[in-house]
PDB file of C-alpha atoms in Angstrom:
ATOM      1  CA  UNK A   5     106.318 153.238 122.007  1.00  0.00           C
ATOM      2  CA  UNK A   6     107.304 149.921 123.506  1.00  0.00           C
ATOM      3  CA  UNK A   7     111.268 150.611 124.605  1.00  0.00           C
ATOM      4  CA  UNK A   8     111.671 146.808 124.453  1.00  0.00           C
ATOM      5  CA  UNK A   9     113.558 145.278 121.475  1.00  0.00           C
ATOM      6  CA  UNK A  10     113.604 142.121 119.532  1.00  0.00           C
ATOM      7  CA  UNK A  11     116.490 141.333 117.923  1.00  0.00           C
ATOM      8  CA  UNK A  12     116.540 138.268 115.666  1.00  0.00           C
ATOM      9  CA  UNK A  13     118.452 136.231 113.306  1.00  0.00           C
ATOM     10  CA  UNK A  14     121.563 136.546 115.471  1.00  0.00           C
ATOM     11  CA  UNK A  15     125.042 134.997 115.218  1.00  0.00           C
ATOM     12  CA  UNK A  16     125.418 131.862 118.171  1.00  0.00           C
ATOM     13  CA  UNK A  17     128.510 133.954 118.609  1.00  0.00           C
ATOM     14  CA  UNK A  18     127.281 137.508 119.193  1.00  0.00           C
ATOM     15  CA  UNK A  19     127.184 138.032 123.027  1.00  0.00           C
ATOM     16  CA  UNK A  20     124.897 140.370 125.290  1.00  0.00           C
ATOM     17  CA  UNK A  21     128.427 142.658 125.310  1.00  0.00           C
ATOM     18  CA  UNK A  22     128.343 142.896 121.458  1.00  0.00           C
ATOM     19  CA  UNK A  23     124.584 143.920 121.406  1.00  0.00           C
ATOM     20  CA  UNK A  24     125.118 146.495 123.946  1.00  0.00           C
ATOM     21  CA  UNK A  25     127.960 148.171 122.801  1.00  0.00           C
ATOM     22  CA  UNK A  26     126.330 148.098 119.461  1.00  0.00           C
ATOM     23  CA  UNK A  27     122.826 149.843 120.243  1.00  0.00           C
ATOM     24  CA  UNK A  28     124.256 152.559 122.843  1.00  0.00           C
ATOM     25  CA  UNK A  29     125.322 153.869 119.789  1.00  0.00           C
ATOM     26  CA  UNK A  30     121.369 154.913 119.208  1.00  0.00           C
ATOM     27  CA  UNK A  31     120.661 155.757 122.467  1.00  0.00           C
ATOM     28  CA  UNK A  32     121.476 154.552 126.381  1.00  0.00           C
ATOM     29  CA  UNK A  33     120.579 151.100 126.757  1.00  0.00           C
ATOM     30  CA  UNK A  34     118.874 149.539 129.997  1.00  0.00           C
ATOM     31  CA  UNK A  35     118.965 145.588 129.605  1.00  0.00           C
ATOM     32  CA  UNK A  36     120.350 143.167 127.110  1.00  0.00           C
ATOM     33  CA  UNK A  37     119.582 139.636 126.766  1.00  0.00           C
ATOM     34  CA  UNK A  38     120.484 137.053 124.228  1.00  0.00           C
ATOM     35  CA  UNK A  39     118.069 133.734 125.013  1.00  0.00           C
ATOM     36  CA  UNK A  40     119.968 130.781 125.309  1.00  0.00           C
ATOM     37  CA  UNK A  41     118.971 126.936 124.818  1.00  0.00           C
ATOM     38  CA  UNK A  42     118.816 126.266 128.835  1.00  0.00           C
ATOM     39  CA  UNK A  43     120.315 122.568 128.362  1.00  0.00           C
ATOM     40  CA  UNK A  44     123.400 123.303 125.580  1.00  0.00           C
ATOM     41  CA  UNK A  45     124.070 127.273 126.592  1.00  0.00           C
ATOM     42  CA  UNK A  46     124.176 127.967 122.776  1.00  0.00           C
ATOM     43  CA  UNK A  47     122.247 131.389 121.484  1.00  0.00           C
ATOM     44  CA  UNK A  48     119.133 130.696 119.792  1.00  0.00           C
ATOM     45  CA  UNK A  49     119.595 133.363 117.554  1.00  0.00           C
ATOM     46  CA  UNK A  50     117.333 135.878 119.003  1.00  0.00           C
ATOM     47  CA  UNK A  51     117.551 138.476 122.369  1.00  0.00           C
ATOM     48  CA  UNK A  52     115.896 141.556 123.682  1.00  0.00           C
ATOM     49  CA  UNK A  53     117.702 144.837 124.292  1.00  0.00           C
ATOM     50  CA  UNK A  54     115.517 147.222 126.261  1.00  0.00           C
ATOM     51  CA  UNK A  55     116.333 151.338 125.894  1.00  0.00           C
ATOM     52  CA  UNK A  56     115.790 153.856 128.429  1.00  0.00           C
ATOM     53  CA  UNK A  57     113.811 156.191 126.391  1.00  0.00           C
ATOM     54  CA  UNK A  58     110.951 156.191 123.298  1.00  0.00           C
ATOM     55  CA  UNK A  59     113.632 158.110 121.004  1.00  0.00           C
ATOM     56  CA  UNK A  60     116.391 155.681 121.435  1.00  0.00           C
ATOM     57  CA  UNK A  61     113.931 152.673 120.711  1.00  0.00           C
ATOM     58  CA  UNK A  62     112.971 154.355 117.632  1.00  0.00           C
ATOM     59  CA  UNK A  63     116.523 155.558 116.745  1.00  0.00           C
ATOM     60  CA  UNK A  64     117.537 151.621 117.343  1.00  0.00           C
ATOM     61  CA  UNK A  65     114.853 150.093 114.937  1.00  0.00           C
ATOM     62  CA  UNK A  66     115.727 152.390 111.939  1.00  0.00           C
ATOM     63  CA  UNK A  67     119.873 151.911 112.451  1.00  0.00           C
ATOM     64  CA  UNK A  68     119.775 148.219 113.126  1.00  0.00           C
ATOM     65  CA  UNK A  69     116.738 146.785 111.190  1.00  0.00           C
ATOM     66  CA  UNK A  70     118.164 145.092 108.042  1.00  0.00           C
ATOM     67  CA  UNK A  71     121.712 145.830 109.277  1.00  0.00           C
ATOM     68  CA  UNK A  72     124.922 143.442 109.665  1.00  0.00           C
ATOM     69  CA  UNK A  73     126.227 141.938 113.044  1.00  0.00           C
ATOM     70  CA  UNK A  74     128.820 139.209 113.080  1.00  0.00           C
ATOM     71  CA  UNK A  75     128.105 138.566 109.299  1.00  0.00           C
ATOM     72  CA  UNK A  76     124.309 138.183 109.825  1.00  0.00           C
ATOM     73  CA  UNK A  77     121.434 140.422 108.570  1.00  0.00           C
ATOM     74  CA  UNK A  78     119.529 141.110 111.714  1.00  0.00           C
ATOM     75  CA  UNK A  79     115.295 142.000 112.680  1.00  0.00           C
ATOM     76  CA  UNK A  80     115.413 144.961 115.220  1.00  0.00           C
ATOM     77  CA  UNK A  81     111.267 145.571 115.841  1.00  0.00           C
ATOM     78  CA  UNK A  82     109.401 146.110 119.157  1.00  0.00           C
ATOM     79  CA  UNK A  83     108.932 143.288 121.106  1.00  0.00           C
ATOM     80  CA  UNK A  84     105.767 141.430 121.725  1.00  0.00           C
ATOM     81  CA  UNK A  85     104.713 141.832 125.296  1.00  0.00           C
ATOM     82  CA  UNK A  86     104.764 138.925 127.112  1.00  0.00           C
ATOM     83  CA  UNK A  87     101.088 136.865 126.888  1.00  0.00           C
ATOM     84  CA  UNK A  88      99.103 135.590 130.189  1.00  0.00           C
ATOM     85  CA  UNK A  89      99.085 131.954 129.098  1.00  0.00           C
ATOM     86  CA  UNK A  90      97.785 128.884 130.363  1.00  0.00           C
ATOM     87  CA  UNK A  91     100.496 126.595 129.805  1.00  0.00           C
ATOM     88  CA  UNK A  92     102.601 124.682 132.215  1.00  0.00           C
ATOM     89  CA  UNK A  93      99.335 123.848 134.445  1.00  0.00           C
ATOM     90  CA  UNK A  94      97.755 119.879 134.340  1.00  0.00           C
ATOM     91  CA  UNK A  95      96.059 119.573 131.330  1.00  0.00           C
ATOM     92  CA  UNK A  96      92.004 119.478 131.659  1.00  0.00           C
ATOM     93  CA  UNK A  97      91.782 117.162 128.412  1.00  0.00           C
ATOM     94  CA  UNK A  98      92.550 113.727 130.466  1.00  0.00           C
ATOM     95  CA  UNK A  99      95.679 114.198 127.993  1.00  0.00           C
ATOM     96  CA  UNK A 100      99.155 113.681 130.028  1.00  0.00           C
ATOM     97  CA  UNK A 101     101.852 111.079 130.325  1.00  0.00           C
ATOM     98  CA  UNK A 102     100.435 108.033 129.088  1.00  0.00           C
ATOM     99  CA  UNK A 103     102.873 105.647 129.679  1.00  0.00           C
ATOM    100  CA  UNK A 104     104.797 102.844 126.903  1.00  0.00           C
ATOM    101  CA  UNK A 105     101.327 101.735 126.671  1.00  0.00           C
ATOM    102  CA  UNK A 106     100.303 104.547 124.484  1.00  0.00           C
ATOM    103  CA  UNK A 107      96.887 106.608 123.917  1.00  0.00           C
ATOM    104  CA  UNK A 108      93.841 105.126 125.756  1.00  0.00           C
ATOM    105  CA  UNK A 109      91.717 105.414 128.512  1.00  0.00           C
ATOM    106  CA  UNK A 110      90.726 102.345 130.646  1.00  0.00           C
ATOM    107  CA  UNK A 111      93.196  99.794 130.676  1.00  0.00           C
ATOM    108  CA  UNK A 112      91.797  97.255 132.531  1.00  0.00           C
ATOM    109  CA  UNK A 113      89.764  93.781 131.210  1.00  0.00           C
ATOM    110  CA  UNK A 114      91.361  93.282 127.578  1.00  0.00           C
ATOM    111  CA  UNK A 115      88.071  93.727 125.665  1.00  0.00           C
ATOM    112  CA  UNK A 116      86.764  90.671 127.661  1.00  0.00           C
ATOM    113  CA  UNK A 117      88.792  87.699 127.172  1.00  0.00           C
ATOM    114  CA  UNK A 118      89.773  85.348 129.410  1.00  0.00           C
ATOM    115  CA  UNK A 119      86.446  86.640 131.666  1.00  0.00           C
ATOM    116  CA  UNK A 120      83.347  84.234 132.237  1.00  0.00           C
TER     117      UNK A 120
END
């Protein structure tokens, strides 16, 4: 068994403290994170709490799944893990910033007027 976590529909208020002290009680825990919006510093309502063994993870799911924190109902289930994708690289398409000008390829001429 994956001993990674996802927790979901958090509180913005419950910290990486409160999710901690909350799933030691199933087991010892390794890492907590709560994901953040990187610009405002606000929770986005989901994190990751990662146990140190198979029987804690398991113990975790069927405490916390469905339970209450901070006045929410919260999704404990194993976490995804992390995809190899191909995002973030130039785009092969010819898509990209296209300026104010908008969609389109060659710019140049104006469909021919004005030319002799």
């Amino acid at each position: 068994m994956n001993r990674n976590l996802y927790v979901g529909n958090l509180s913005q208020n419950v910290t990486e403290e409160d999710l901690r002290n909350n799933f030691s009680e199933a087991g010892a825990v390794k890492t907590v994170s709560v994901i953040k919006d990187k610009f405002s510093g606000v929770s986005r309502g989901f994190g990751f709490v990662e146990m140190e063994t198979d029987e804690g993870a398991q113990e975790a799911i069927k405490r916390f799944n469905g339970g209450d924190l901070d006045g929410k109902t919260i999704s404990v289930n194993e976490a995804k893990p992390k995809t190899e994708s191909g995002g973030g690289g130039p785009r092969r398409d010819g898509g990209g910033n296209r300026g104010p000008g908008g969609p389109g390829g060659y710019r140049g001429g104006g469909g021919g007027r004005g030319r002799y």
